[in-house]
Short mmCIF file of C-alpha atoms in Angstrom, two decimals:
data_model
loop_
_atom_site.label_atom_id
_atom_site.label_comp_id
_atom_site.label_asym_id
_atom_site.label_seq_id
_atom_site.Cartn_x
_atom_site.Cartn_y
_atom_site.Cartn_z
CA UNK D 2 98.30 102.07 98.39
CA UNK D 3 101.22 99.76 97.57
CA UNK D 4 101.64 97.34 100.53
CA UNK D 5 104.49 95.53 98.94
CA UNK D 6 107.25 97.59 97.30
CA UNK D 7 110.23 96.64 95.20
CA UNK D 8 112.11 99.84 94.84
CA UNK D 9 114.72 98.57 92.23
CA UNK D 10 113.11 98.08 88.84
CA UNK D 11 116.17 96.43 87.40
CA UNK D 12 119.45 94.70 88.57
CA UNK D 13 122.42 93.49 86.50
CA UNK D 14 124.80 90.89 87.93
CA UNK D 15 127.74 89.11 86.43
CA UNK D 16 127.41 85.31 86.09
CA UNK D 17 128.66 83.48 89.17
CA UNK D 18 128.20 86.44 91.49
CA UNK D 19 125.45 86.91 94.04
CA UNK D 20 122.11 88.59 93.17
CA UNK D 21 120.24 90.29 95.94
CA UNK D 22 116.67 91.41 95.34
CA UNK D 23 114.97 93.47 97.95
CA UNK D 24 111.34 93.93 99.02
CA UNK D 25 109.69 96.10 101.69
CA UNK D 26 106.15 95.82 103.09
CA UNK D 27 103.94 97.93 105.22
CA UNK D 28 101.27 95.58 106.54
CA UNK D 29 102.31 93.82 109.79
CA UNK D 30 99.51 91.29 109.29
CA UNK D 31 101.23 89.53 106.40
CA UNK D 32 101.91 86.02 107.64
CA UNK D 33 103.62 84.48 104.56
CA UNK D 34 105.89 85.81 101.93
CA UNK D 35 106.72 84.42 98.48
CA UNK D 36 109.01 85.07 95.56
CA UNK D 37 107.93 84.40 91.97
CA UNK D 38 109.87 84.54 88.80
CA UNK D 39 108.30 85.54 85.54
CA UNK D 40 109.62 84.96 82.03
CA UNK D 41 108.04 86.78 79.05
CA UNK D 42 104.68 85.32 77.84
CA UNK D 43 104.48 83.11 80.86
CA UNK D 44 102.69 83.32 84.18
CA UNK D 45 104.69 83.86 87.32
CA UNK D 46 106.31 80.71 88.69
CA UNK D 47 106.72 80.06 92.42
CA UNK D 48 110.27 80.14 93.58
CA UNK D 49 110.54 80.14 97.33
CA UNK D 50 108.61 81.16 100.39
CA UNK D 51 109.05 81.95 104.05
CA UNK D 52 106.66 82.08 106.97
CA UNK D 53 106.52 85.15 109.08
CA UNK D 54 107.69 83.08 112.10
CA UNK D 55 111.03 82.32 110.36
CA UNK D 56 113.89 84.62 109.43
CA UNK D 57 115.53 82.51 106.74
CA UNK D 58 114.66 79.76 104.25
CA UNK D 59 117.09 78.22 101.85
CA UNK D 60 116.47 76.08 98.79
CA UNK D 61 119.52 75.31 96.73
CA UNK D 62 120.87 78.48 95.21
CA UNK D 63 118.00 80.51 96.57
CA UNK D 64 117.76 81.92 100.15
CA UNK D 65 115.12 84.27 101.42
CA UNK D 66 115.72 86.40 104.43
CA UNK D 67 113.06 88.08 106.51
CA UNK D 68 113.49 90.95 108.84
CA UNK D 69 110.14 91.56 110.60
CA UNK D 70 111.22 94.56 112.57
CA UNK D 71 112.29 96.28 109.41
CA UNK D 72 109.45 94.93 107.34
CA UNK D 73 112.00 93.84 104.82
CA UNK D 74 112.74 90.68 102.91
CA UNK D 75 115.41 89.83 100.40
CA UNK D 76 116.12 87.05 97.90
CA UNK D 77 119.67 85.85 97.45
CA UNK D 78 120.72 83.90 94.40
CA UNK D 79 124.14 82.49 94.42
CA UNK D 80 125.82 81.69 92.21
CA UNK D 81 123.74 83.60 89.62
CA UNK D 82 123.22 82.04 86.19
CA UNK D 83 122.13 83.47 82.80
CA UNK D 84 118.93 81.30 83.08
CA UNK D 85 118.02 83.33 86.16
CA UNK D 86 117.39 86.41 84.00
CA UNK D 87 113.73 87.18 84.56
CA UNK D 88 111.44 89.47 86.44
CA UNK D 89 111.20 88.63 90.17
CA UNK D 90 108.02 89.43 92.02
CA UNK D 91 107.84 89.58 95.88
CA UNK D 92 104.41 88.70 97.23
CA UNK D 93 102.84 88.68 100.66
CA UNK D 94 99.73 86.92 101.97
CA UNK D 95 97.06 88.57 104.01
CA UNK D 96 94.84 85.84 105.30
CA UNK D 97 92.66 87.86 107.53
CA UNK D 98 89.66 87.26 105.37
CA UNK D 99 90.54 83.67 104.81
CA UNK D 100 90.86 84.37 101.17
CA UNK D 101 94.58 83.75 100.69
CA UNK D 102 95.07 86.95 98.65
CA UNK D 103 98.49 87.68 97.56
CA UNK D 104 99.76 91.33 97.40
CA UNK D 105 102.60 91.73 94.77
CA UNK D 106 105.36 94.21 94.33
CA UNK D 107 106.04 95.76 90.93
CA UNK D 108 108.87 93.47 90.23
CA UNK D 109 112.65 93.67 89.65
CA UNK D 110 114.09 92.69 86.27
CA UNK D 111 117.27 90.68 86.87
CA UNK D 112 119.79 90.44 84.07
CA UNK D 113 122.62 87.92 84.56
CA UNK D 114 125.51 88.75 82.28
CA UNK D 115 127.45 85.71 80.99
CA UNK L 9 99.72 66.50 85.64
CA UNK L 10 98.49 69.47 83.49
CA UNK L 11 99.26 73.03 84.64
CA UNK L 12 96.97 76.01 84.74
CA UNK L 13 95.66 76.98 81.26
CA UNK L 14 93.90 80.12 80.15
CA UNK L 15 91.99 81.11 77.05
CA UNK L 16 92.09 83.09 74.96
CA UNK L 17 95.75 84.20 74.88
CA UNK L 18 94.92 87.63 73.46
CA UNK L 19 91.68 89.56 73.05
CA UNK L 20 90.73 92.99 71.70
CA UNK L 21 87.45 94.57 72.74
CA UNK L 22 85.80 97.93 72.48
CA UNK L 23 84.91 100.15 75.33
CA UNK L 24 81.44 99.33 76.79
CA UNK L 25 81.59 95.63 75.66
CA UNK L 26 81.59 92.63 77.85
CA UNK L 27 84.35 89.94 77.97
CA UNK L 28 84.63 86.41 79.43
CA UNK L 29 88.03 84.86 80.11
CA UNK L 30 88.45 81.29 81.04
CA UNK L 31 90.85 79.26 83.23
CA UNK L 32 91.41 75.61 83.79
CA UNK L 33 92.97 74.93 87.22
CA UNK L 34 95.76 72.45 87.85
CA UNK L 35 94.49 68.99 88.46
CA UNK L 36 93.29 68.49 92.03
CA UNK L 37 93.26 72.17 92.86
CA UNK L 38 89.98 73.53 94.30
CA UNK L 39 90.86 77.19 94.74
CA UNK L 40 91.27 79.70 91.97
CA UNK L 41 92.30 83.37 92.11
CA UNK L 42 92.13 85.93 89.47
CA UNK L 43 94.61 88.87 89.16
CA UNK L 44 95.03 91.85 86.85
CA UNK L 45 98.43 92.91 85.94
CA UNK L 46 98.67 96.37 84.35
CA UNK L 47 101.77 97.30 82.34
CA UNK L 48 104.79 97.88 84.65
CA UNK L 49 102.92 96.73 87.72
CA UNK L 50 102.62 93.62 89.86
CA UNK L 51 99.55 91.41 89.72
CA UNK L 52 96.57 92.88 91.67
CA UNK L 53 94.03 90.47 93.46
CA UNK L 54 90.55 90.57 91.90
CA UNK L 55 88.89 87.73 93.75
CA UNK L 56 89.15 84.09 94.66
CA UNK L 57 86.82 81.17 94.39
CA UNK L 58 86.86 78.12 96.62
CA UNK L 59 84.52 75.20 95.83
CA UNK L 60 82.41 77.30 93.64
CA UNK L 61 81.83 80.11 96.05
CA UNK L 62 83.47 83.58 96.11
CA UNK L 63 85.92 83.61 98.95
CA UNK L 64 87.33 87.06 99.04
CA UNK L 65 87.52 90.15 96.78
CA UNK L 66 90.08 92.83 96.13
CA UNK L 67 89.42 96.44 95.40
CA UNK L 68 87.57 95.88 92.02
CA UNK L 69 84.07 97.07 91.13
CA UNK L 70 81.08 94.73 90.80
CA UNK L 71 81.37 94.71 86.96
CA UNK L 72 84.07 92.26 87.55
CA UNK L 73 82.46 88.97 88.35
CA UNK L 74 83.37 85.39 88.27
CA UNK L 75 82.24 81.82 88.39
CA UNK L 76 83.82 78.48 89.31
CA UNK L 77 82.33 75.26 88.07
CA UNK L 78 82.09 71.74 89.68
CA UNK L 79 85.24 70.69 87.74
CA UNK L 80 86.96 73.77 89.20
CA UNK L 81 87.46 75.54 86.02
CA UNK L 82 86.67 79.20 86.24
CA UNK L 83 85.53 82.26 84.37
CA UNK L 84 86.23 86.01 84.87
CA UNK L 85 83.56 88.34 83.34
CA UNK L 86 84.01 91.97 82.97
CA UNK L 87 81.04 94.16 81.95
CA UNK L 88 81.02 97.69 80.53
CA UNK L 89 84.73 97.57 79.59
CA UNK L 90 86.78 100.68 80.14
CA UNK L 91 90.09 101.63 78.57
CA UNK L 92 91.78 101.06 82.03
CA UNK L 93 90.72 97.43 81.93
CA UNK L 94 93.54 96.83 79.45
CA UNK L 95 95.89 94.49 81.17
CA UNK L 96 97.15 90.98 81.50
CA UNK L 97 94.62 88.79 83.42
CA UNK L 98 96.15 85.97 85.38
CA UNK L 99 94.47 82.95 86.88
CA UNK L 100 96.17 81.04 89.70
CA UNK L 101 95.05 77.86 91.34
CA UNK L 102 96.05 76.34 94.71
CA UNK L 103 95.46 72.98 96.17
CA UNK L 104 93.20 73.62 99.15
CA UNK L 105 93.49 76.66 101.47
CA UNK L 106 92.02 74.82 104.33
CA UNK L 107 94.88 72.26 104.14
CA UNK L 108 97.24 75.26 104.46
CA UNK L 109 98.58 74.95 101.06
CA UNK L 110 98.65 78.47 99.71
CA UNK L 111 101.28 78.37 97.05
CA UNK L 112 99.60 79.46 93.96
CA UNK L 113 100.25 78.23 90.43
CA UNK L 114 99.79 80.71 87.66
CA UNK L 115 98.60 80.34 84.10
CA UNK L 116 100.21 82.25 81.28
CA UNK L 117 97.48 84.87 81.25
CA UNK L 118 95.12 86.54 78.84
CA UNK L 119 96.14 89.91 77.31
CA UNK L 120 93.14 92.07 77.08
CA UNK L 121 93.24 95.27 75.05
CA UNK L 122 90.27 97.71 75.22
CA UNK L 123 90.07 100.22 72.46
#
């Protein structure tokens, strides 16, 4: 039962253009959403997050948009750089048990072409 | 400030054996979570420890168990290994869930292969 879904396993974008990574979720109790970036042989690195009470959060080149009615969030990277090439995981927090568990999607591999 | 470290990096075990994986949390972090990442999948939550007590568990059987020590380092133990336990095991620490800080910082993982 995949509660967080990333339906695009891969995405290729030209350097300087916008990268848009998408994520859908099913659990309306999720209260916090995060994006992680993962390079080979490294653990996921926190990138940006958004609370369920907001619809947008921006940090430099990275912006996350949340559409609660559609249970959809997206990560925009602009302008894209070759160093952004990595696997991006969307994650959502369910704190009903107080345990701060994160539910992850299956990831999208972003390739930024120089 | 040291990051999250895990040992060993790689491990090969035989079906039926037991394994212990170790994690040192980032300095000052009192909460540690363990995740299993199978090939081609996202990390799946196994359990979380907060101040040495288990504080939540995902959909994993009891043969997956853990410990957190007073210095907030942690162990993941898996008994009666099965072939499907082959995966990357990730440890993540966070500052203090009661303080509302829930950004988790991940270690590089331990790659477990069960043959």
